[in-house]
Amino acid sequence: MKKFRYFILVLAGVAAMMLGGCKDKEKYDESAFQDDLEPLSEDEVEAMDQNGDDEMAVADESDLEQLQDSENAAGSGDTDGSASSDAADSQSEKKLDENGTYIDKDEVAQYIYEYGHVPSNLTAADYDNADSMLPVEEGVTYQQCSLDDAGKQKLIFTQDAKRIYYTDDDGQSFDEIY
């Protein structure tokens, strides 16, 4: 009978410790991370709005510095906020000079999209799409221009220049740019 009493006392002690521990845990859970929460700054909210893909994105410090630099360069005299949105838009899609020469894939793709032909420093050639890696549509033809001496990096584009694809493995895979 003594062993049974000891067993009950030990069991009661363990239960009391468990219940006491849970109570403390509830207090901790209620206040967890309260000090870590901070509202987003206006620059962070604006950067998310410019993202436009309806997903939240976190802008790191370098992104915010670039945004602030472009705002300052666009005209710090504007106080209504329109300069900041115009500066960000012009930075991401600035109009390229039609007489300019370009080799960066994004700039060349933008140039082709804007003007319908490759810059003067590049040469366009027909692309036959024999393996049908790109969409096959009646009346749609493709042209290509090489961005490197080896001919592995290419931009492939439709005759209307509204669909532009990039490959860096000589046509084994493509990324759609426009």
Short mmCIF file of C-alpha atoms in Angstrom, two decimals:
data_model
loop_
_atom_site.label_atom_id
_atom_site.label_comp_id
_atom_site.label_asym_id
_atom_site.label_seq_id
_atom_site.Cartn_x
_atom_site.Cartn_y
_atom_site.Cartn_z
CA MET A 1 0.00 0.00 0.00
CA LYS A 2 2.93 2.36 0.70
CA LYS A 3 4.23 1.83 -2.82
CA PHE A 4 0.84 2.75 -4.20
CA ARG A 5 0.81 6.00 -2.19
CA TYR A 6 4.27 6.92 -3.43
CA PHE A 7 3.18 6.16 -6.96
CA ILE A 8 0.13 8.43 -6.60
CA LEU A 9 2.23 11.24 -5.07
CA VAL A 10 4.82 11.00 -7.84
CA LEU A 11 2.08 10.91 -10.45
CA ALA A 12 0.41 13.97 -8.88
CA GLY A 13 3.77 15.82 -8.81
CA VAL A 14 4.46 15.06 -12.46
CA ALA A 15 0.94 16.18 -13.42
CA ALA A 16 1.36 19.42 -11.45
CA MET A 17 4.68 20.16 -13.18
CA MET A 18 3.21 19.43 -16.60
CA LEU A 19 0.19 21.62 -16.02
CA GLY A 20 2.32 24.39 -14.61
CA GLY A 21 4.65 24.23 -17.61
CA CYS A 22 1.75 24.46 -20.07
CA LYS A 23 0.42 27.51 -18.32
CA ASP A 24 3.76 29.29 -18.70
CA LYS A 25 3.93 28.25 -22.35
CA GLU A 26 0.53 29.85 -23.03
CA LYS A 27 1.82 33.13 -21.63
CA TYR A 28 4.90 32.94 -23.87
CA ASP A 29 2.88 32.11 -27.00
CA GLU A 30 0.61 35.10 -26.50
CA SER A 31 3.50 37.54 -26.55
CA ALA A 32 5.84 35.76 -28.96
CA PHE A 33 7.41 38.00 -31.61
CA GLN A 34 5.51 41.12 -30.55
CA ASP A 35 8.72 43.13 -30.45
CA ASP A 36 9.83 41.92 -33.92
CA LEU A 37 6.86 43.33 -35.85
CA GLU A 38 7.40 46.64 -37.62
CA PRO A 39 5.15 48.36 -40.16
CA LEU A 40 6.45 48.63 -43.71
CA SER A 41 7.97 51.93 -44.77
CA GLU A 42 6.47 53.88 -47.67
CA ASP A 43 9.43 52.87 -49.87
CA GLU A 44 8.85 49.16 -49.13
CA VAL A 45 5.13 49.45 -49.92
CA GLU A 46 5.88 51.34 -53.15
CA ALA A 47 8.45 48.71 -54.18
CA MET A 48 5.84 45.99 -53.66
CA ASP A 49 3.28 47.96 -55.70
CA GLN A 50 5.76 48.31 -58.55
CA ASN A 51 6.38 44.56 -58.52
CA GLY A 52 2.83 44.15 -59.89
CA ASP A 53 2.61 40.37 -59.64
CA ASP A 54 0.24 40.46 -56.64
CA GLU A 55 2.72 38.59 -54.50
CA MET A 56 4.46 40.16 -51.57
CA ALA A 57 8.15 40.76 -52.07
CA VAL A 58 10.71 42.04 -49.63
CA ALA A 59 12.96 44.79 -50.88
CA ASP A 60 16.45 44.62 -49.50
CA GLU A 61 18.53 47.67 -48.68
CA SER A 62 20.21 47.83 -52.10
CA ASP A 63 16.80 47.85 -53.83
CA LEU A 64 15.65 50.72 -51.64
CA GLU A 65 18.89 52.63 -52.23
CA GLN A 66 18.49 52.24 -56.01
CA LEU A 67 14.91 53.45 -55.80
CA GLN A 68 15.92 56.47 -53.73
CA ASP A 69 18.83 57.26 -56.09
CA SER A 70 16.53 57.14 -59.12
CA GLU A 71 14.02 59.38 -57.33
CA ASN A 72 16.74 61.90 -56.49
CA ALA A 73 18.14 61.84 -60.04
CA ALA A 74 14.69 62.30 -61.61
CA GLY A 75 14.07 65.55 -59.79
CA SER A 76 14.00 66.08 -56.10
CA GLY A 77 11.94 69.27 -56.48
CA ASP A 78 8.71 67.34 -57.06
CA THR A 79 6.89 66.84 -53.78
CA ASP A 80 3.65 65.24 -54.97
CA GLY A 81 5.25 61.80 -55.45
CA SER A 82 4.72 61.63 -59.22
CA ALA A 83 8.44 61.94 -59.90
CA SER A 84 9.20 58.83 -57.89
CA SER A 85 6.83 56.63 -59.85
CA ASP A 86 7.93 58.14 -63.16
CA ALA A 87 11.58 57.61 -62.26
CA ALA A 88 11.04 53.98 -61.37
CA ASP A 89 9.10 53.38 -64.60
CA SER A 90 11.73 55.09 -66.73
CA GLN A 91 14.51 53.12 -65.07
CA SER A 92 12.93 49.74 -65.81
CA GLU A 93 11.73 50.61 -69.35
CA LYS A 94 13.79 53.52 -70.63
CA LYS A 95 13.51 54.23 -74.33
CA LEU A 96 16.57 52.99 -76.18
CA ASP A 97 18.28 55.01 -78.91
CA GLU A 98 17.50 53.48 -82.31
CA ASN A 99 20.99 54.42 -83.53
CA GLY A 100 22.65 52.91 -80.45
CA THR A 101 24.53 49.64 -80.26
CA TYR A 102 23.67 47.04 -77.65
CA ILE A 103 24.96 43.60 -76.60
CA ASP A 104 23.21 43.01 -73.26
CA LYS A 105 20.40 40.48 -73.79
CA ASP A 106 17.78 42.57 -71.99
CA GLU A 107 18.68 45.73 -73.88
CA VAL A 108 18.80 43.93 -77.24
CA ALA A 109 15.43 42.28 -76.52
CA GLN A 110 13.93 45.66 -75.59
CA TYR A 111 15.44 47.21 -78.72
CA ILE A 112 13.95 44.48 -80.95
CA TYR A 113 10.59 44.86 -79.21
CA GLU A 114 10.60 48.66 -79.65
CA TYR A 115 11.96 48.93 -83.20
CA GLY A 116 11.17 45.56 -84.83
CA HIS A 117 14.76 44.85 -85.89
CA VAL A 118 18.15 44.16 -84.33
CA PRO A 119 20.60 46.96 -83.48
CA SER A 120 23.11 47.88 -86.18
CA ASN A 121 25.96 46.06 -84.42
CA LEU A 122 24.15 42.69 -84.67
CA THR A 123 23.02 40.60 -87.62
CA ALA A 124 19.65 38.87 -87.91
CA ALA A 125 19.23 35.53 -89.69
CA ASP A 126 16.28 33.26 -90.31
CA TYR A 127 15.51 30.70 -87.60
CA ASP A 128 13.74 27.60 -88.94
CA ASN A 129 12.35 26.20 -85.63
CA ALA A 130 12.80 22.71 -87.10
CA ASP A 131 12.54 21.04 -83.69
CA SER A 132 9.34 23.00 -82.88
CA MET A 133 10.76 24.15 -79.55
CA LEU A 134 8.98 27.47 -80.08
CA PRO A 135 5.25 27.83 -80.82
CA VAL A 136 4.35 26.78 -84.35
CA GLU A 137 1.67 28.97 -85.89
CA GLU A 138 0.65 29.48 -89.49
CA GLY A 139 2.26 32.58 -90.94
CA VAL A 140 4.64 33.08 -88.00
CA THR A 141 8.32 33.09 -88.87
CA TYR A 142 11.29 33.52 -86.57
CA GLN A 143 14.59 35.35 -86.81
CA GLN A 144 17.64 35.03 -84.60
CA CYS A 145 20.61 37.08 -83.57
CA SER A 146 23.63 35.80 -81.72
CA LEU A 147 24.84 37.64 -78.64
CA ASP A 148 28.20 35.89 -78.33
CA ASP A 149 30.99 34.74 -80.63
CA ALA A 150 30.30 31.05 -79.96
CA GLY A 151 26.65 31.42 -81.06
CA LYS A 152 25.22 29.74 -77.96
CA GLN A 153 23.49 32.86 -76.59
CA LYS A 154 20.76 33.93 -78.98
CA LEU A 155 17.60 35.96 -79.12
CA ILE A 156 14.88 34.40 -81.28
CA PHE A 157 11.99 36.67 -82.24
CA THR A 158 8.86 36.67 -84.41
CA GLN A 159 8.62 38.78 -87.55
CA ASP A 160 6.46 41.32 -85.69
CA ALA A 161 9.05 41.37 -82.85
CA LYS A 162 6.34 41.04 -80.20
CA ARG A 163 7.47 37.60 -78.98
CA ILE A 164 11.13 37.32 -78.06
CA TYR A 165 12.89 34.27 -76.61
CA TYR A 166 16.38 33.84 -75.16
CA THR A 167 18.57 30.75 -75.20
CA ASP A 168 22.02 30.36 -73.69
CA ASP A 169 22.47 26.74 -74.73
CA ASP A 170 22.15 27.00 -78.53
CA GLY A 171 18.42 26.28 -78.64
CA GLN A 172 18.16 23.42 -76.15
CA SER A 173 15.93 25.53 -73.88
CA PHE A 174 14.26 28.94 -74.14
CA ASP A 175 13.13 31.69 -71.79
CA GLU A 176 10.39 33.99 -73.06
CA ILE A 177 11.35 37.64 -72.57
CA TYR A 178 8.39 39.32 -74.31
#
